[in-house]
């Protein structure tokens, strides 16, 4: 099959990360994919070697759009996160589908949520009443955490790769002189409790190495500590800090597998942290209407989060004031058991690609 996946990069890398993983999984199963993206610069470090079967096309290049509009239309069109694909390509898709029985699938891939409405809307049609796609119908595809949703992206060999992962070897390859101390990864926006986290780790009884990702996380740690990410590793009390380079998607997974506690943000890293099965604190993408408050609460409800983990999420996201919960061994053991239980539940469900293929095979 031939797929066109459309992605617009808003202000971070999560949308592109999700779409790249989806495209690669489709290609790994023998399909060909064109990934249309308006800013693919992050793929230079996210996926520097590309992937066989995936063609990245600059959505802003009018010549590429016109060339594609003159070629055969894809078998499936995926519009990621309501990004409004190029009208010329929608017109070509509609034209090619006019003689098909049934029409070619147009999938509206939505953001991940555990809220109840996801189960109600997943798989429903959305007729198109205007524009070049008039007369066609999209299908809503909602990723989620239950069997009534579209599931989560998960490669078939994910668990076997994780079981074979050598933490010490990977850390050594990153130039990190690990001596058995606790490892905490930091991928965040600008959480109000970050200074509290750094202080707690420094004053705590457990030697801890904070693995700081580049970009917003590194800049915020620099602002709090007065350090420079290009400087030597920082040591203060029980806390040492190592600055990471931009990681490929595979190495970002390795970072999450290597760490004893993961602070993640957005959607793509959030899902990968779930599969890591380690304790995790999620900084949800903020929305102007505070809809992210409800979204976070729905996830914590599905997770069955212990009280300390729920409280930690509220503090980390700035929904409540006060110090973070103590990150002692007992607390992290409870969080780990909760994370492992959630991971096992999800492994019993079909992954997103399997469910997406099932949806497009439906006759109506």
mmCIF file of C-alpha atoms in Angstrom:
data_model
loop_
_atom_site.group_PDB
_atom_site.id
_atom_site.type_symbol
_atom_site.label_atom_id
_atom_site.label_comp_id
_atom_site.label_asym_id
_atom_site.label_seq_id
_atom_site.Cartn_x
_atom_site.Cartn_y
_atom_site.Cartn_z
ATOM 1 C CA UNK A 1 0.000 0.000 0.000
ATOM 2 C CA UNK A 2 0.988 3.626 -0.517
ATOM 3 C CA UNK A 3 0.474 6.142 2.280
ATOM 4 C CA UNK A 4 0.597 9.919 2.449
ATOM 5 C CA UNK A 5 1.054 11.205 6.008
ATOM 6 C CA UNK A 6 0.739 14.950 6.573
ATOM 7 C CA UNK A 7 2.374 16.611 9.569
ATOM 8 C CA UNK A 8 2.772 20.225 10.671
ATOM 9 C CA UNK A 9 5.401 21.008 13.289
ATOM 10 C CA UNK A 10 3.892 23.407 15.810
ATOM 11 C CA UNK A 11 6.564 24.480 18.305
ATOM 12 C CA UNK A 12 8.201 21.251 19.449
ATOM 13 C CA UNK A 13 9.216 17.886 18.035
ATOM 14 C CA UNK A 14 6.388 15.638 19.267
ATOM 15 C CA UNK A 15 4.115 15.830 16.209
ATOM 16 C CA UNK A 16 7.002 14.978 13.914
ATOM 17 C CA UNK A 17 8.206 12.258 16.283
ATOM 18 C CA UNK A 18 4.829 10.524 16.249
ATOM 19 C CA UNK A 19 4.471 10.781 12.474
ATOM 20 C CA UNK A 20 8.005 9.531 11.833
ATOM 21 C CA UNK A 21 7.480 6.484 14.040
ATOM 22 C CA UNK A 22 4.180 5.766 12.290
ATOM 23 C CA UNK A 23 5.745 6.120 8.837
ATOM 24 C CA UNK A 24 8.660 3.850 9.739
ATOM 25 C CA UNK A 25 6.410 1.134 11.128
ATOM 26 C CA UNK A 26 4.296 1.173 7.960
ATOM 27 C CA UNK A 27 7.429 0.982 5.798
ATOM 28 C CA UNK A 28 8.904 -1.826 7.919
ATOM 29 C CA UNK A 29 5.803 -3.854 7.070
ATOM 30 C CA UNK A 30 6.394 -3.402 3.340
ATOM 31 C CA UNK A 31 4.389 -0.298 2.495
ATOM 32 C CA UNK A 32 5.688 2.897 0.901
ATOM 33 C CA UNK A 33 5.157 6.194 2.702
ATOM 34 C CA UNK A 34 5.450 9.847 1.785
ATOM 35 C CA UNK A 35 5.768 11.953 4.918
ATOM 36 C CA UNK A 36 4.739 15.521 4.125
ATOM 37 C CA UNK A 37 6.134 17.920 6.710
ATOM 38 C CA UNK A 38 6.439 21.704 6.808
ATOM 39 C CA UNK A 39 9.641 21.612 8.883
ATOM 40 C CA UNK A 40 11.633 18.409 8.872
ATOM 41 C CA UNK A 41 14.840 19.894 10.300
ATOM 42 C CA UNK A 42 14.607 17.811 13.489
ATOM 43 C CA UNK A 43 14.874 14.611 11.439
ATOM 44 C CA UNK A 44 18.551 15.450 10.920
ATOM 45 C CA UNK A 45 19.203 14.321 14.505
ATOM 46 C CA UNK A 46 16.025 12.345 15.195
ATOM 47 C CA UNK A 47 16.527 9.983 12.242
ATOM 48 C CA UNK A 48 19.802 10.922 10.489
ATOM 49 C CA UNK A 49 19.922 7.743 8.384
ATOM 50 C CA UNK A 50 16.295 7.934 7.281
ATOM 51 C CA UNK A 51 14.307 4.752 6.724
ATOM 52 C CA UNK A 52 13.882 2.553 3.667
ATOM 53 C CA UNK A 53 10.418 3.026 2.229
ATOM 54 C CA UNK A 54 9.854 6.476 3.759
ATOM 55 C CA UNK A 55 10.183 9.559 1.552
ATOM 56 C CA UNK A 56 10.217 12.891 3.369
ATOM 57 C CA UNK A 57 8.691 15.688 1.288
ATOM 58 C CA UNK A 58 8.839 19.399 2.101
ATOM 59 C CA UNK A 59 5.222 20.511 2.233
ATOM 60 C CA UNK A 60 6.293 24.103 1.515
ATOM 61 C CA UNK A 61 7.895 23.204 -1.844
ATOM 62 C CA UNK A 62 5.273 24.070 -4.455
ATOM 63 C CA UNK A 63 7.113 22.056 -7.109
ATOM 64 C CA UNK A 64 6.925 18.912 -4.956
ATOM 65 C CA UNK A 65 3.208 19.437 -4.376
ATOM 66 C CA UNK A 66 2.521 19.911 -8.102
ATOM 67 C CA UNK A 67 4.632 16.871 -8.984
ATOM 68 C CA UNK A 68 2.758 14.693 -6.480
ATOM 69 C CA UNK A 69 -0.590 16.003 -7.717
ATOM 70 C CA UNK A 70 0.312 14.724 -11.189
ATOM 71 C CA UNK A 71 1.210 11.263 -9.913
ATOM 72 C CA UNK A 72 -0.924 8.389 -8.697
ATOM 73 C CA UNK A 73 -2.803 9.211 -5.490
ATOM 74 C CA UNK A 74 -1.995 7.277 -2.320
ATOM 75 C CA UNK A 75 -4.123 4.376 -1.139
ATOM 76 C CA UNK A 76 -4.501 6.006 2.284
ATOM 77 C CA UNK A 77 -4.251 9.623 3.386
ATOM 78 C CA UNK A 78 -3.410 10.352 7.028
ATOM 79 C CA UNK A 79 -4.015 13.870 8.277
ATOM 80 C CA UNK A 80 -2.153 14.135 11.564
ATOM 81 C CA UNK A 81 -3.624 16.342 14.264
ATOM 82 C CA UNK A 82 -5.966 18.360 12.038
ATOM 83 C CA UNK A 83 -3.198 19.832 9.879
ATOM 84 C CA UNK A 84 -5.225 20.501 6.679
ATOM 85 C CA UNK A 85 -3.258 18.809 3.853
ATOM 86 C CA UNK A 86 -2.359 20.707 0.684
ATOM 87 C CA UNK A 87 -5.553 21.365 -1.380
ATOM 88 C CA UNK A 88 -3.905 20.140 -4.616
ATOM 89 C CA UNK A 89 -3.207 16.761 -3.051
ATOM 90 C CA UNK A 90 -6.670 16.499 -1.539
ATOM 91 C CA UNK A 91 -8.105 17.173 -4.987
ATOM 92 C CA UNK A 92 -5.945 14.426 -6.512
ATOM 93 C CA UNK A 93 -6.961 12.028 -3.752
ATOM 94 C CA UNK A 94 -10.658 12.823 -4.293
ATOM 95 C CA UNK A 95 -10.343 12.404 -8.053
ATOM 96 C CA UNK A 96 -8.596 9.049 -7.742
ATOM 97 C CA UNK A 97 -11.191 7.810 -5.319
ATOM 98 C CA UNK A 98 -14.214 8.773 -7.407
ATOM 99 C CA UNK A 99 -14.303 5.400 -9.175
ATOM 100 C CA UNK A 100 -13.197 3.320 -6.177
ATOM 101 C CA UNK A 101 -15.609 1.065 -4.322
ATOM 102 C CA UNK A 102 -15.313 1.713 -1.400
ATOM 103 C CA UNK A 103 -13.648 5.156 -1.333
ATOM 104 C CA UNK A 104 -10.000 5.364 -0.339
ATOM 105 C CA UNK A 105 -9.555 5.896 3.409
ATOM 106 C CA UNK A 106 -8.858 9.385 4.730
ATOM 107 C CA UNK A 107 -7.769 9.137 8.366
ATOM 108 C CA UNK A 108 -7.839 12.025 10.815
ATOM 109 C CA UNK A 109 -5.166 10.995 13.351
ATOM 110 C CA UNK A 110 -5.942 12.735 16.628
ATOM 111 C CA UNK A 111 -3.933 13.502 19.766
ATOM 112 C CA UNK A 112 -3.635 10.933 22.513
ATOM 113 C CA UNK A 113 -6.006 11.154 25.468
ATOM 114 C CA UNK A 114 -7.540 8.973 28.161
ATOM 115 C CA UNK A 115 -10.697 11.096 28.338
ATOM 116 C CA UNK A 116 -14.034 9.250 27.883
ATOM 117 C CA UNK A 117 -14.964 11.048 24.652
ATOM 118 C CA UNK A 118 -12.121 9.235 22.849
ATOM 119 C CA UNK A 119 -13.953 5.913 23.011
ATOM 120 C CA UNK A 120 -17.154 7.514 21.700
ATOM 121 C CA UNK A 121 -15.515 9.212 18.720
ATOM 122 C CA UNK A 122 -12.899 6.675 17.688
ATOM 123 C CA UNK A 123 -13.649 5.309 14.215
ATOM 124 C CA UNK A 124 -16.563 7.643 13.509
ATOM 125 C CA UNK A 125 -16.887 9.241 10.047
ATOM 126 C CA UNK A 126 -16.624 12.993 9.472
ATOM 127 C CA UNK A 127 -18.175 14.064 6.142
ATOM 128 C CA UNK A 128 -16.339 16.791 4.208
ATOM 129 C CA UNK A 129 -18.801 19.443 3.001
ATOM 130 C CA UNK A 130 -16.518 21.990 1.321
ATOM 131 C CA UNK A 131 -13.201 22.381 -0.432
ATOM 132 C CA UNK A 132 -11.457 19.961 -2.819
ATOM 133 C CA UNK A 133 -12.414 16.996 -0.627
ATOM 134 C CA UNK A 134 -16.149 17.742 -0.716
ATOM 135 C CA UNK A 135 -18.151 14.536 -0.760
ATOM 136 C CA UNK A 136 -15.457 12.465 0.911
ATOM 137 C CA UNK A 137 -15.516 11.324 4.513
ATOM 138 C CA UNK A 138 -12.680 11.222 7.016
ATOM 139 C CA UNK A 139 -12.507 8.697 9.832
ATOM 140 C CA UNK A 140 -11.446 9.779 13.290
ATOM 141 C CA UNK A 141 -8.615 7.711 14.713
ATOM 142 C CA UNK A 142 -7.966 8.292 18.396
ATOM 143 C CA UNK A 143 -4.930 6.727 20.054
ATOM 144 C CA UNK A 144 -5.736 5.676 23.592
ATOM 145 C CA UNK A 145 -5.333 3.336 26.505
ATOM 146 C CA UNK A 146 -8.327 1.005 26.177
ATOM 147 C CA UNK A 147 -9.506 -1.601 23.688
ATOM 148 C CA UNK A 148 -12.210 0.823 22.492
ATOM 149 C CA UNK A 149 -9.546 3.233 21.173
ATOM 150 C CA UNK A 150 -6.738 3.091 18.611
ATOM 151 C CA UNK A 151 -4.023 2.025 21.046
ATOM 152 C CA UNK A 152 -0.410 3.215 21.127
ATOM 153 C CA UNK A 153 2.475 3.046 18.680
ATOM 154 C CA UNK A 154 4.566 -0.007 19.489
ATOM 155 C CA UNK A 155 7.083 -1.802 17.285
ATOM 156 C CA UNK A 156 6.713 -5.600 17.142
ATOM 157 C CA UNK A 157 10.227 -6.127 18.527
ATOM 158 C CA UNK A 158 10.074 -3.465 21.226
ATOM 159 C CA UNK A 159 10.037 -5.800 24.231
ATOM 160 C CA UNK A 160 12.798 -8.060 22.892
ATOM 161 C CA UNK A 161 15.039 -5.057 22.181
ATOM 162 C CA UNK A 162 14.426 -3.715 25.647
ATOM 163 C CA UNK A 163 15.221 -7.059 27.258
ATOM 164 C CA UNK A 164 18.545 -7.191 25.376
ATOM 165 C CA UNK A 165 19.483 -3.600 26.276
ATOM 166 C CA UNK A 166 22.847 -3.150 28.043
ATOM 167 C CA UNK A 167 22.558 -0.056 30.220
ATOM 168 C CA UNK A 168 26.226 0.188 31.188
ATOM 169 C CA UNK A 169 27.404 -0.192 27.585
ATOM 170 C CA UNK A 170 24.997 2.456 26.323
ATOM 171 C CA UNK A 171 25.987 4.949 29.021
ATOM 172 C CA UNK A 172 29.651 4.357 28.276
ATOM 173 C CA UNK A 173 28.999 4.993 24.581
ATOM 174 C CA UNK A 174 27.503 8.361 25.573
ATOM 175 C CA UNK A 175 30.659 9.255 27.467
ATOM 176 C CA UNK A 176 28.953 8.924 30.862
ATOM 177 C CA UNK A 177 31.121 7.486 33.611
ATOM 178 C CA UNK A 178 28.371 5.633 35.462
ATOM 179 C CA UNK A 179 29.342 4.254 38.860
ATOM 180 C CA UNK A 180 25.987 2.721 39.765
ATOM 181 C CA UNK A 181 24.325 5.936 40.935
ATOM 182 C CA UNK A 182 20.602 6.488 40.407
ATOM 183 C CA UNK A 183 19.829 7.873 36.932
ATOM 184 C CA UNK A 184 17.122 10.445 36.263
ATOM 185 C CA UNK A 185 16.355 11.718 32.745
ATOM 186 C CA UNK A 186 15.034 15.240 32.205
ATOM 187 C CA UNK A 187 13.053 16.188 29.086
ATOM 188 C CA UNK A 188 10.736 19.064 29.974
ATOM 189 C CA UNK A 189 9.465 22.532 29.173
ATOM 190 C CA UNK A 190 9.926 24.991 32.078
ATOM 191 C CA UNK A 191 8.316 23.269 35.069
ATOM 192 C CA UNK A 192 7.918 25.571 38.089
ATOM 193 C CA UNK A 193 9.155 22.802 40.399
ATOM 194 C CA UNK A 194 12.452 22.196 38.607
ATOM 195 C CA UNK A 195 14.458 24.169 41.156
ATOM 196 C CA UNK A 196 12.836 22.119 43.922
ATOM 197 C CA UNK A 197 13.760 18.908 42.091
ATOM 198 C CA UNK A 198 17.403 19.934 41.759
ATOM 199 C CA UNK A 199 17.530 20.905 45.427
ATOM 200 C CA UNK A 200 15.933 17.665 46.579
ATOM 201 C CA UNK A 201 18.296 15.521 44.531
ATOM 202 C CA UNK A 202 21.331 17.450 45.759
ATOM 203 C CA UNK A 203 20.304 17.219 49.415
ATOM 204 C CA UNK A 204 19.081 13.619 49.288
ATOM 205 C CA UNK A 205 20.839 10.529 50.585
ATOM 206 C CA UNK A 206 20.947 8.730 47.216
ATOM 207 C CA UNK A 207 23.725 9.621 44.731
ATOM 208 C CA UNK A 208 21.887 10.711 41.581
ATOM 209 C CA UNK A 209 22.982 11.624 38.067
ATOM 210 C CA UNK A 210 20.594 13.888 36.159
ATOM 211 C CA UNK A 211 20.735 13.293 32.399
ATOM 212 C CA UNK A 212 19.625 16.577 30.837
ATOM 213 C CA UNK A 213 18.373 16.673 27.246
ATOM 214 C CA UNK A 214 19.252 19.664 25.034
ATOM 215 C CA UNK A 215 16.873 22.496 24.228
ATOM 216 C CA UNK A 216 14.356 23.797 26.710
ATOM 217 C CA UNK A 217 15.321 21.417 29.512
ATOM 218 C CA UNK A 218 19.008 22.317 29.322
ATOM 219 C CA UNK A 219 18.287 26.037 29.118
ATOM 220 C CA UNK A 220 16.094 25.898 32.202
ATOM 221 C CA UNK A 221 18.678 23.957 34.206
ATOM 222 C CA UNK A 222 21.316 26.468 33.086
ATOM 223 C CA UNK A 223 19.113 29.356 34.221
ATOM 224 C CA UNK A 224 18.579 27.837 37.666
ATOM 225 C CA UNK A 225 22.135 26.689 38.323
ATOM 226 C CA UNK A 226 24.092 29.323 36.438
ATOM 227 C CA UNK A 227 25.875 26.540 34.568
ATOM 228 C CA UNK A 228 26.689 26.192 30.912
ATOM 229 C CA UNK A 229 25.773 22.960 29.175
ATOM 230 C CA UNK A 230 29.167 22.977 27.469
ATOM 231 C CA UNK A 231 30.939 22.924 30.814
ATOM 232 C CA UNK A 232 32.199 19.922 32.729
ATOM 233 C CA UNK A 233 29.712 17.705 34.604
ATOM 234 C CA UNK A 234 28.187 19.490 37.576
ATOM 235 C CA UNK A 235 28.354 18.038 41.084
ATOM 236 C CA UNK A 236 26.515 19.433 44.087
ATOM 237 C CA UNK A 237 25.937 17.242 47.116
ATOM 238 C CA UNK A 238 24.432 13.961 45.981
ATOM 239 C CA UNK A 239 23.586 15.368 42.546
ATOM 240 C CA UNK A 240 25.696 15.264 39.403
ATOM 241 C CA UNK A 241 24.507 16.562 36.033
ATOM 242 C CA UNK A 242 25.428 15.220 32.603
ATOM 243 C CA UNK A 243 24.446 17.146 29.481
ATOM 244 C CA UNK A 244 23.223 15.050 26.575
ATOM 245 C CA UNK A 245 23.390 15.824 22.849
ATOM 246 C CA UNK A 246 20.319 15.570 20.627
ATOM 247 C CA UNK A 247 19.481 11.874 20.463
ATOM 248 C CA UNK A 248 18.064 9.757 17.686
ATOM 249 C CA UNK A 249 14.668 8.237 18.404
ATOM 250 C CA UNK A 250 16.344 4.908 19.113
ATOM 251 C CA UNK A 251 18.791 6.458 21.551
ATOM 252 C CA UNK A 252 16.024 8.426 23.228
ATOM 253 C CA UNK A 253 14.348 5.084 23.918
ATOM 254 C CA UNK A 254 17.666 3.878 25.321
ATOM 255 C CA UNK A 255 17.834 6.912 27.605
ATOM 256 C CA UNK A 256 14.411 6.050 29.021
ATOM 257 C CA UNK A 257 15.354 2.386 29.455
ATOM 258 C CA UNK A 258 18.589 3.340 31.207
ATOM 259 C CA UNK A 259 16.980 5.714 33.713
ATOM 260 C CA UNK A 260 15.462 4.895 37.090
ATOM 261 C CA UNK A 261 13.077 7.864 36.827
ATOM 262 C CA UNK A 262 11.997 9.694 33.669
ATOM 263 C CA UNK A 263 10.682 13.236 33.418
ATOM 264 C CA UNK A 264 9.085 13.554 29.973
ATOM 265 C CA UNK A 265 6.892 15.986 28.097
ATOM 266 C CA UNK A 266 4.412 16.131 25.228
ATOM 267 C CA UNK A 267 3.098 12.989 23.524
ATOM 268 C CA UNK A 268 5.818 11.012 21.762
ATOM 269 C CA UNK A 269 8.232 10.867 24.715
ATOM 270 C CA UNK A 270 5.285 10.225 27.034
ATOM 271 C CA UNK A 271 4.321 7.061 25.136
ATOM 272 C CA UNK A 272 7.934 5.901 24.988
ATOM 273 C CA UNK A 273 8.252 6.407 28.740
ATOM 274 C CA UNK A 274 5.169 4.260 29.271
ATOM 275 C CA UNK A 275 6.805 1.442 27.285
ATOM 276 C CA UNK A 276 10.019 1.881 29.290
ATOM 277 C CA UNK A 277 8.125 0.705 32.366
ATOM 278 C CA UNK A 278 10.138 2.917 34.733
ATOM 279 C CA UNK A 279 8.719 5.537 37.127
ATOM 280 C CA UNK A 280 7.679 8.550 35.067
ATOM 281 C CA UNK A 281 6.439 12.113 35.583
ATOM 282 C CA UNK A 282 4.734 13.685 32.585
ATOM 283 C CA UNK A 283 4.663 17.392 31.813
ATOM 284 C CA UNK A 284 1.623 17.771 29.614
ATOM 285 C CA UNK A 285 1.542 20.316 26.788
ATOM 286 C CA UNK A 286 -0.265 23.403 28.166
ATOM 287 C CA UNK A 287 -3.434 24.641 26.478
ATOM 288 C CA UNK A 288 -4.901 28.122 26.761
ATOM 289 C CA UNK A 289 -8.302 26.891 27.947
ATOM 290 C CA UNK A 290 -6.742 24.643 30.629
ATOM 291 C CA UNK A 291 -8.084 21.556 28.864
ATOM 292 C CA UNK A 292 -4.769 19.889 29.732
ATOM 293 C CA UNK A 293 -5.867 19.780 33.394
ATOM 294 C CA UNK A 294 -8.720 17.437 32.490
ATOM 295 C CA UNK A 295 -6.513 15.444 30.131
ATOM 296 C CA UNK A 296 -3.875 14.843 32.794
ATOM 297 C CA UNK A 297 -6.476 13.855 35.391
ATOM 298 C CA UNK A 298 -7.999 11.331 32.960
ATOM 299 C CA UNK A 299 -4.635 9.692 32.383
ATOM 300 C CA UNK A 300 -3.847 9.508 36.106
ATOM 301 C CA UNK A 301 -7.277 7.944 36.694
ATOM 302 C CA UNK A 302 -6.656 5.299 34.025
ATOM 303 C CA UNK A 303 -3.190 4.699 35.435
ATOM 304 C CA UNK A 304 -4.535 4.192 38.941
ATOM 305 C CA UNK A 305 -1.733 6.465 40.073
ATOM 306 C CA UNK A 306 -0.716 6.269 43.752
ATOM 307 C CA UNK A 307 -1.467 9.422 45.713
ATOM 308 C CA UNK A 308 2.187 10.494 45.743
ATOM 309 C CA UNK A 309 2.499 10.103 41.961
ATOM 310 C CA UNK A 310 -0.710 12.035 41.344
ATOM 311 C CA UNK A 311 0.487 14.792 43.671
ATOM 312 C CA UNK A 312 3.871 14.868 41.955
ATOM 313 C CA UNK A 313 2.227 15.371 38.564
ATOM 314 C CA UNK A 314 0.111 18.242 39.841
ATOM 315 C CA UNK A 315 3.139 19.987 41.325
ATOM 316 C CA UNK A 316 5.359 19.350 38.283
ATOM 317 C CA UNK A 317 2.712 20.772 35.942
ATOM 318 C CA UNK A 318 2.103 23.823 38.116
ATOM 319 C CA UNK A 319 -1.499 22.891 38.949
ATOM 320 C CA UNK A 320 -0.697 23.052 42.650
ATOM 321 C CA UNK A 321 1.969 24.819 44.703
ATOM 322 C CA UNK A 322 4.363 23.181 47.113
ATOM 323 C CA UNK A 323 7.318 20.802 47.165
ATOM 324 C CA UNK A 324 7.537 17.634 45.106
ATOM 325 C CA UNK A 325 7.003 14.303 46.874
ATOM 326 C CA UNK A 326 10.117 12.736 48.317
ATOM 327 C CA UNK A 327 11.849 10.666 45.657
ATOM 328 C CA UNK A 328 13.034 8.056 48.117
ATOM 329 C CA UNK A 329 13.442 4.376 47.340
ATOM 330 C CA UNK A 330 10.045 3.381 48.739
ATOM 331 C CA UNK A 331 8.231 6.026 46.692
ATOM 332 C CA UNK A 332 9.982 5.101 43.454
ATOM 333 C CA UNK A 333 9.370 1.404 44.116
ATOM 334 C CA UNK A 334 5.646 2.133 44.356
ATOM 335 C CA UNK A 335 5.758 4.214 41.173
ATOM 336 C CA UNK A 336 7.684 1.476 39.356
ATOM 337 C CA UNK A 337 5.139 -1.189 40.306
ATOM 338 C CA UNK A 338 2.382 1.086 39.010
ATOM 339 C CA UNK A 339 4.264 1.736 35.753
ATOM 340 C CA UNK A 340 4.948 -1.968 35.204
ATOM 341 C CA UNK A 341 1.298 -2.831 35.765
ATOM 342 C CA UNK A 342 0.167 -0.212 33.241
ATOM 343 C CA UNK A 343 2.691 -1.436 30.684
ATOM 344 C CA UNK A 344 1.513 -5.027 31.035
ATOM 345 C CA UNK A 345 -2.105 -3.992 30.548
ATOM 346 C CA UNK A 346 -1.197 -2.147 27.350
ATOM 347 C CA UNK A 347 0.874 -5.027 26.009
ATOM 348 C CA UNK A 348 -2.295 -7.138 26.034
ATOM 349 C CA UNK A 349 -3.902 -4.742 23.547
ATOM 350 C CA UNK A 350 -3.293 -4.381 19.831
ATOM 351 C CA UNK A 351 -0.829 -1.660 18.862
ATOM 352 C CA UNK A 352 -1.801 1.461 16.906
ATOM 353 C CA UNK A 353 -0.587 0.278 13.501
ATOM 354 C CA UNK A 354 -2.479 -2.999 13.777
ATOM 355 C CA UNK A 355 -5.641 -1.136 14.691
ATOM 356 C CA UNK A 356 -5.145 1.474 11.969
ATOM 357 C CA UNK A 357 -4.854 -1.263 9.355
ATOM 358 C CA UNK A 358 -8.018 -2.801 10.741
ATOM 359 C CA UNK A 359 -9.900 0.483 10.488
ATOM 360 C CA UNK A 360 -8.952 1.150 6.869
ATOM 361 C CA UNK A 361 -9.994 -2.371 5.897
ATOM 362 C CA UNK A 362 -13.565 -1.728 7.050
ATOM 363 C CA UNK A 363 -16.033 -1.240 4.211
ATOM 364 C CA UNK A 364 -17.808 1.728 5.769
#
